[in-house]
Amino acid sequence: MEKKPHFVRRELLPREVPSISLALLLAAVLLLNALLYLYLNNFYNSLGRVETDPGLCPFGHFRFGAVKNCSPWLSCEAINREVRKLKCVGEGAVKKVFLSEWKEKKVVLSQLTNLELKEDFLHGLKMLKALQSKYVVRLLGYCEQQFTILTEYHPLGSLRGLNETLHIPKYKGMNTWHRRLMLAIDYVSIIRYLHSSPLGTLVMCDSNDLDKVLSQYLLTSDFHVLVNDLDALPLVNRSAGRLVKCGHRELQGEFVAPEQRWPYGDVPFEDDLMPPYDEKTDIWKIPDVSNFFLGHVEGSDIVRLHLFDIHAACKKKDPAERPSAQEVLDTYRKVLTLLIREAAMPGTREML
């Protein structure tokens, strides 16, 4: 008589249980990493600063608010006829700024205040036209004959008021290390864009102290950073041997880069003898500006710790040894990814 095969039920041994648990944990980690990758990829593309913006209009046009169609930049005639000044909201060495109204929408009208500085004003207009992107405030129109520029209005104002804004109850939820680091990433993205702009390598010269830097940028209602003032943006052209100098006066203080300071000790300053420099002056200032962005919220010291090495490199005395803006940006993004992953799965390392 043929014997039937005898099947024995195999029980899981106790030592196999941890192996299954480990496999499940690894699968969960892989799934989480995939979700984080998708999330961050969408985060950078939709909320971050990218050069290619499908919402941008062709050169010489703008799209305003919820309007789908692009309109031509407003001319002198249109500005004089359709724009109404409401009040003065700021005044600098070059221009006076007015909160204004156009077709029942708030806009900003900037007008030259000193004809001796008209070249600076016109240079800023030229940069504003040429650099329209997600990094730069939106140009709505201009009138060269009357030295007038019309731009989009951002009610949260310049970055100088960031900390005050974050203490308003409506925005307290934004006062986190994560959002503050994203603002720093926006700032470095703008520096990277200027250093590799369609016009060439541009240096942000209106940046001799922290307060001056912050005044050049706007905070948008959805908490991003835009560069607003482009009056002092000279071009570096290494192949042609062209470097820059930020102004004709002596610069002092630890905020400006070493190469921007008078190098000849007690010898009286002479502009003609001052050596020129390149865009690495912007890199020197990144740690100080980022330190402002990070503030003193929970988790900001951890972010600073992760950025310590790249910030130390930014402060190299020799400009050639400092990283590029792209390298700084890459590091910032890696730190953001790392910290989000660690926040999502605390203790994962210990479990593995």
Short mmCIF file of C-alpha atoms in Angstrom, two decimals:
data_model
loop_
_atom_site.label_atom_id
_atom_site.label_comp_id
_atom_site.label_asym_id
_atom_site.label_seq_id
_atom_site.Cartn_x
_atom_site.Cartn_y
_atom_site.Cartn_z
CA MET A 1 0.00 0.00 0.00
CA GLU A 2 1.39 3.38 -1.07
CA LYS A 3 2.16 5.71 1.79
CA LYS A 4 0.71 9.18 1.61
CA PRO A 5 3.19 11.99 2.06
CA HIS A 6 3.21 13.24 5.56
CA PHE A 7 3.07 17.06 5.87
CA VAL A 8 4.32 18.53 9.08
CA ARG A 9 3.19 22.02 10.05
CA ARG A 10 6.26 24.08 10.74
CA GLU A 11 5.86 26.53 13.60
CA LEU A 12 7.71 29.82 13.54
CA LEU A 13 10.64 29.65 15.84
CA PRO A 14 11.05 32.46 18.35
CA ARG A 15 14.31 33.61 16.76
CA GLU A 16 12.58 34.12 13.38
CA VAL A 17 10.16 36.68 14.79
CA PRO A 18 12.75 39.48 15.09
CA SER A 19 13.81 38.82 11.48
CA ILE A 20 10.25 39.36 10.26
CA SER A 21 9.91 42.48 12.41
CA LEU A 22 13.16 43.83 11.00
CA ALA A 23 12.01 43.14 7.44
CA LEU A 24 8.73 44.96 8.10
CA LEU A 25 10.61 47.88 9.63
CA LEU A 26 12.96 48.10 6.67
CA ALA A 27 10.00 48.01 4.30
CA ALA A 28 8.37 50.83 6.27
CA VAL A 29 11.57 52.88 6.12
CA LEU A 30 11.85 52.37 2.36
CA LEU A 31 8.22 53.37 1.89
CA LEU A 32 8.70 56.44 4.06
CA ASN A 33 11.82 57.43 2.09
CA ALA A 34 9.88 57.12 -1.17
CA LEU A 35 7.07 59.28 0.22
CA LEU A 36 9.58 61.82 1.52
CA TYR A 37 11.27 61.93 -1.87
CA LEU A 38 7.96 62.63 -3.60
CA TYR A 39 7.00 65.18 -0.98
CA LEU A 40 10.30 67.06 -1.14
CA ASN A 41 10.42 66.94 -4.91
CA ASN A 42 6.98 68.52 -5.02
CA PHE A 43 7.99 70.89 -2.21
CA TYR A 44 10.99 72.27 -4.12
CA ASN A 45 9.13 72.52 -7.42
CA SER A 46 5.86 74.01 -6.20
CA LEU A 47 6.96 76.05 -3.18
CA GLY A 48 10.65 76.55 -3.84
CA ARG A 49 12.27 78.99 -6.20
CA VAL A 50 12.63 77.51 -9.66
CA GLU A 51 13.80 79.44 -12.71
CA THR A 52 11.24 77.94 -15.09
CA ASP A 53 7.85 79.16 -13.98
CA PRO A 54 4.95 78.07 -16.22
CA GLY A 55 2.96 80.96 -14.78
CA LEU A 56 5.33 83.60 -16.13
CA CYS A 57 4.26 85.67 -19.11
CA PRO A 58 6.32 86.44 -22.23
CA PHE A 59 8.85 89.25 -21.95
CA GLY A 60 7.14 92.63 -21.67
CA HIS A 61 3.95 91.20 -20.12
CA PHE A 62 2.61 90.34 -16.69
CA ARG A 63 -0.18 88.33 -15.08
CA PHE A 64 -1.75 89.87 -12.00
CA GLY A 65 -3.64 88.11 -9.21
CA ALA A 66 -6.17 85.52 -10.36
CA VAL A 67 -6.31 86.87 -13.92
CA LYS A 68 -5.37 84.16 -16.44
CA ASN A 69 -4.41 86.36 -19.37
CA CYS A 70 -1.12 88.24 -19.69
CA SER A 71 -1.17 92.03 -20.11
CA PRO A 72 1.56 94.29 -21.55
CA TRP A 73 3.62 96.29 -19.05
CA LEU A 74 1.85 99.56 -18.32
CA SER A 75 3.17 102.55 -20.29
CA CYS A 76 3.73 106.13 -19.10
CA GLU A 77 0.27 107.07 -20.32
CA ALA A 78 -1.42 104.12 -18.60
CA ILE A 79 0.41 104.73 -15.32
CA ASN A 80 -0.51 108.43 -15.30
CA ARG A 81 -4.13 107.69 -16.18
CA GLU A 82 -4.88 104.51 -14.20
CA VAL A 83 -2.61 104.46 -11.13
CA ARG A 84 -3.58 106.42 -8.03
CA LYS A 85 -1.13 107.09 -5.18
CA LEU A 86 -2.44 106.30 -1.70
CA LYS A 87 0.45 107.02 0.66
CA CYS A 88 4.25 107.05 0.92
CA VAL A 89 5.50 103.85 2.56
CA GLY A 90 9.26 104.28 2.24
CA GLU A 91 12.12 106.39 0.99
CA GLY A 92 15.75 105.54 0.27
CA ALA A 93 18.73 107.29 -1.25
CA VAL A 94 17.52 106.59 -4.79
CA LYS A 95 13.73 106.49 -4.75
CA LYS A 96 10.51 107.13 -2.88
CA VAL A 97 7.95 104.32 -2.64
CA PHE A 98 4.19 104.80 -2.68
CA LEU A 99 1.43 102.34 -1.91
CA SER A 100 -0.89 102.88 -4.86
CA GLU A 101 -4.00 101.50 -6.52
CA TRP A 102 -4.56 100.20 -10.05
CA LYS A 103 -7.95 98.80 -11.08
CA GLU A 104 -8.91 98.38 -7.41
CA LYS A 105 -5.73 96.39 -6.72
CA LYS A 106 -2.88 97.46 -4.46
CA VAL A 107 0.40 98.11 -6.29
CA VAL A 108 3.72 99.83 -5.54
CA LEU A 109 4.86 102.94 -7.37
CA SER A 110 8.56 103.86 -7.07
CA GLN A 111 9.84 107.28 -8.17
CA LEU A 112 13.35 108.68 -8.40
CA THR A 113 14.06 111.32 -5.74
CA ASN A 114 17.57 112.45 -6.74
CA LEU A 115 18.41 113.10 -10.39
CA GLU A 116 22.10 112.65 -9.58
CA LEU A 117 21.30 108.97 -9.00
CA LYS A 118 19.25 108.42 -12.15
CA GLU A 119 21.84 105.97 -13.52
CA ASP A 120 21.33 103.76 -10.46
CA PHE A 121 17.58 103.99 -10.92
CA LEU A 122 17.71 103.10 -14.60
CA HIS A 123 20.15 100.25 -13.89
CA GLY A 124 17.66 98.85 -11.37
CA LEU A 125 14.89 99.07 -13.95
CA LYS A 126 17.06 97.32 -16.55
CA MET A 127 17.78 94.48 -14.09
CA LEU A 128 14.13 94.24 -13.09
CA LYS A 129 13.06 93.83 -16.72
CA ALA A 130 15.77 91.33 -17.62
CA LEU A 131 15.54 89.14 -14.51
CA GLN A 132 11.79 88.59 -14.22
CA SER A 133 11.37 85.16 -12.61
CA LYS A 134 10.04 83.54 -9.46
CA TYR A 135 12.97 85.11 -7.62
CA VAL A 136 12.20 88.72 -8.51
CA VAL A 137 9.29 91.01 -7.65
CA ARG A 138 6.81 91.22 -10.54
CA LEU A 139 7.15 94.24 -12.80
CA LEU A 140 3.80 95.76 -13.88
CA GLY A 141 4.99 98.78 -15.82
CA TYR A 142 7.45 101.68 -15.97
CA CYS A 143 8.02 105.16 -17.39
CA GLU A 144 11.66 106.03 -18.06
CA GLN A 145 10.86 109.66 -18.92
CA GLN A 146 9.32 110.20 -15.48
CA PHE A 147 11.66 107.75 -13.66
CA THR A 148 8.75 105.66 -12.42
CA ILE A 149 8.46 101.90 -11.80
CA LEU A 150 5.27 99.98 -10.98
CA THR A 151 5.55 96.61 -9.20
CA GLU A 152 3.38 94.10 -7.37
CA TYR A 153 2.45 94.87 -3.76
CA HIS A 154 3.31 92.44 -0.95
CA PRO A 155 1.59 93.44 2.30
CA LEU A 156 4.09 91.69 4.61
CA GLY A 157 6.79 94.08 3.41
CA SER A 158 10.54 93.58 3.60
CA LEU A 159 12.37 90.87 5.52
CA ARG A 160 13.27 93.38 8.20
CA GLY A 161 9.84 92.75 9.70
CA LEU A 162 10.04 88.94 9.61
CA ASN A 163 10.22 88.34 13.37
CA GLU A 164 7.41 90.80 14.06
CA THR A 165 5.27 89.09 11.40
CA LEU A 166 5.90 85.66 12.92
CA HIS A 167 4.58 86.91 16.27
CA ILE A 168 1.23 87.89 14.77
CA PRO A 169 -1.33 85.21 15.81
CA LYS A 170 -2.26 84.55 12.17
CA TYR A 171 1.34 83.56 11.32
CA LYS A 172 2.54 81.92 14.54
CA GLY A 173 2.12 78.51 12.93
CA MET A 174 4.84 79.50 10.46
CA ASN A 175 7.35 80.17 13.23
CA THR A 176 9.11 76.79 13.01
CA TRP A 177 12.65 75.69 12.17
CA HIS A 178 11.26 74.04 9.03
CA ARG A 179 9.64 77.19 7.61
CA ARG A 180 12.58 79.37 8.66
CA LEU A 181 15.03 77.05 6.92
CA MET A 182 12.85 77.20 3.80
CA LEU A 183 13.17 81.01 3.86
CA ALA A 184 16.95 80.65 4.07
CA ILE A 185 16.80 78.25 1.11
CA ASP A 186 14.80 80.85 -0.82
CA TYR A 187 17.43 83.48 -0.04
CA VAL A 188 20.34 81.27 -1.15
CA SER A 189 18.34 80.31 -4.26
CA ILE A 190 18.14 84.00 -5.18
CA ILE A 191 21.90 84.44 -4.70
CA ARG A 192 22.47 81.36 -6.86
CA TYR A 193 20.15 82.78 -9.53
CA LEU A 194 21.98 86.11 -9.57
CA HIS A 195 25.35 84.38 -9.84
CA SER A 196 24.15 82.39 -12.87
CA SER A 197 21.62 84.84 -14.30
CA PRO A 198 20.74 85.27 -17.99
CA LEU A 199 22.92 88.39 -17.91
CA GLY A 200 25.94 86.69 -16.34
CA THR A 201 27.36 86.69 -12.82
CA LEU A 202 25.75 89.51 -10.82
CA VAL A 203 26.84 90.68 -7.36
CA MET A 204 24.33 91.92 -4.77
CA CYS A 205 26.20 95.07 -3.80
CA ASP A 206 23.56 96.80 -1.66
CA SER A 207 24.48 94.57 1.26
CA ASN A 208 26.93 96.30 3.57
CA ASP A 209 25.09 95.33 6.77
CA LEU A 210 22.34 92.92 7.75
CA ASP A 211 19.61 95.54 7.93
CA LYS A 212 20.46 96.74 4.42
CA VAL A 213 20.37 93.18 3.07
CA LEU A 214 16.97 92.49 4.61
CA SER A 215 15.55 95.70 3.15
CA GLN A 216 16.33 94.46 -0.38
CA TYR A 217 14.00 91.46 -0.11
CA LEU A 218 10.25 91.01 0.30
CA LEU A 219 8.27 88.41 2.24
CA THR A 220 5.32 87.13 0.25
CA SER A 221 1.95 86.22 1.76
CA ASP A 222 2.66 82.52 1.19
CA PHE A 223 6.00 82.90 3.00
CA HIS A 224 8.60 83.02 0.28
CA VAL A 225 11.35 85.50 -0.46
CA LEU A 226 11.62 87.80 -3.48
CA VAL A 227 14.42 90.20 -4.33
CA ASN A 228 12.96 93.67 -4.71
CA ASP A 229 15.80 96.19 -5.09
CA LEU A 230 18.22 95.66 -7.98
CA ASP A 231 19.76 99.14 -8.20
CA ALA A 232 23.26 97.95 -7.24
CA LEU A 233 23.89 94.78 -9.22
CA PRO A 234 27.22 94.96 -11.09
CA LEU A 235 28.44 92.25 -13.45
CA VAL A 236 31.50 90.03 -12.97
CA ASN A 237 33.15 88.83 -16.18
CA ARG A 238 36.24 86.77 -15.36
CA SER A 239 37.03 85.94 -18.98
CA ALA A 240 37.25 89.66 -19.70
CA GLY A 241 39.08 90.35 -16.44
CA ARG A 242 36.16 92.37 -15.12
CA LEU A 243 35.62 92.41 -11.36
CA VAL A 244 33.50 94.78 -9.27
CA LYS A 245 33.59 97.25 -6.40
CA CYS A 246 30.50 97.95 -4.34
CA GLY A 247 30.46 101.72 -4.35
CA HIS A 248 33.25 104.24 -4.07
CA ARG A 249 33.46 104.59 -0.30
CA GLU A 250 35.42 102.61 2.26
CA LEU A 251 33.50 99.63 3.65
CA GLN A 252 34.06 98.50 7.21
CA GLY A 253 32.81 95.90 9.67
CA GLU A 254 32.75 92.13 9.96
CA PHE A 255 29.59 91.78 7.87
CA VAL A 256 31.29 92.72 4.61
CA ALA A 257 33.82 90.27 3.19
CA PRO A 258 37.55 90.74 3.94
CA GLU A 259 38.32 91.60 0.31
CA GLN A 260 35.80 94.46 0.51
CA ARG A 261 37.79 96.18 3.27
CA TRP A 262 40.64 98.60 2.72
CA PRO A 263 43.79 96.41 2.69
CA TYR A 264 46.46 99.07 3.28
CA GLY A 265 46.20 99.72 6.99
CA ASP A 266 46.65 103.34 8.07
CA VAL A 267 47.05 104.63 4.53
CA PRO A 268 44.06 106.92 3.79
CA PHE A 269 41.40 105.28 1.61
CA GLU A 270 41.56 105.97 -2.11
CA ASP A 271 38.96 104.43 -4.38
CA ASP A 272 41.40 104.12 -7.27
CA LEU A 273 43.72 101.98 -5.15
CA MET A 274 41.02 99.72 -3.76
CA PRO A 275 41.29 96.25 -5.39
CA PRO A 276 38.11 94.90 -7.05
CA TYR A 277 36.53 91.56 -6.14
CA ASP A 278 33.99 88.99 -7.35
CA GLU A 279 30.66 87.40 -6.37
CA LYS A 280 32.19 85.46 -3.46
CA THR A 281 31.45 88.53 -1.30
CA ASP A 282 27.82 87.36 -1.36
CA ILE A 283 28.87 83.92 -0.11
CA TRP A 284 30.67 85.45 2.90
CA LYS A 285 27.38 87.04 4.05
CA ILE A 286 25.17 83.94 3.76
CA PRO A 287 25.81 82.57 7.30
CA ASP A 288 24.87 85.89 8.93
CA VAL A 289 21.70 86.26 6.89
CA SER A 290 20.74 82.61 7.49
CA ASN A 291 21.34 83.04 11.21
CA PHE A 292 18.72 85.78 11.16
CA PHE A 293 16.30 83.56 9.27
CA LEU A 294 16.71 80.64 11.68
CA GLY A 295 15.99 82.77 14.73
CA HIS A 296 15.69 81.10 18.12
CA VAL A 297 12.81 78.67 17.76
CA GLU A 298 12.82 75.03 18.84
CA GLY A 299 15.07 73.05 16.52
CA SER A 300 16.95 76.01 15.05
CA ASP A 301 20.14 75.16 16.95
CA ILE A 302 20.05 71.66 15.46
CA VAL A 303 19.80 73.21 11.99
CA ARG A 304 22.76 75.48 12.75
CA LEU A 305 24.77 72.45 13.86
CA HIS A 306 24.11 70.69 10.54
CA LEU A 307 25.06 73.84 8.63
CA PHE A 308 28.24 74.48 10.63
CA ASP A 309 30.71 73.09 8.07
CA ILE A 310 29.24 74.85 5.03
CA HIS A 311 29.01 78.12 6.95
CA ALA A 312 32.63 77.78 8.05
CA ALA A 313 33.57 77.32 4.38
CA CYS A 314 31.58 80.46 3.49
CA LYS A 315 33.75 82.40 5.95
CA LYS A 316 37.08 81.39 4.41
CA LYS A 317 39.29 84.45 4.14
CA ASP A 318 40.40 83.50 0.64
CA PRO A 319 37.39 84.01 -1.67
CA ALA A 320 38.57 81.21 -3.97
CA GLU A 321 38.19 78.72 -1.11
CA ARG A 322 34.57 79.59 -0.45
CA PRO A 323 31.86 77.36 -1.96
CA SER A 324 29.64 78.48 -4.81
CA ALA A 325 26.05 79.50 -4.14
CA GLN A 326 24.97 76.26 -5.82
CA GLU A 327 27.06 74.22 -3.36
CA VAL A 328 25.56 76.10 -0.42
CA LEU A 329 22.06 75.57 -1.79
CA ASP A 330 22.68 71.85 -2.30
CA THR A 331 23.84 71.53 1.31
CA TYR A 332 20.84 73.43 2.67
CA ARG A 333 18.48 71.14 0.77
CA LYS A 334 20.27 68.02 1.98
CA VAL A 335 20.01 69.24 5.58
CA LEU A 336 16.30 69.95 5.15
CA THR A 337 15.74 66.45 3.73
CA LEU A 338 17.75 64.83 6.53
CA LEU A 339 15.98 66.71 9.31
CA ILE A 340 12.52 66.05 7.87
CA ARG A 341 13.36 62.34 7.66
CA GLU A 342 14.61 62.29 11.25
CA ALA A 343 11.54 64.18 12.45
CA ALA A 344 9.26 61.75 10.62
CA MET A 345 10.87 58.65 12.13
CA PRO A 346 12.59 59.50 15.40
CA GLY A 347 14.50 56.59 16.87
CA THR A 348 14.78 54.69 13.57
CA ARG A 349 18.55 54.40 13.89
CA GLU A 350 18.29 52.87 17.34
CA MET A 351 15.65 50.37 16.15
CA LEU A 352 17.91 49.25 13.32
#
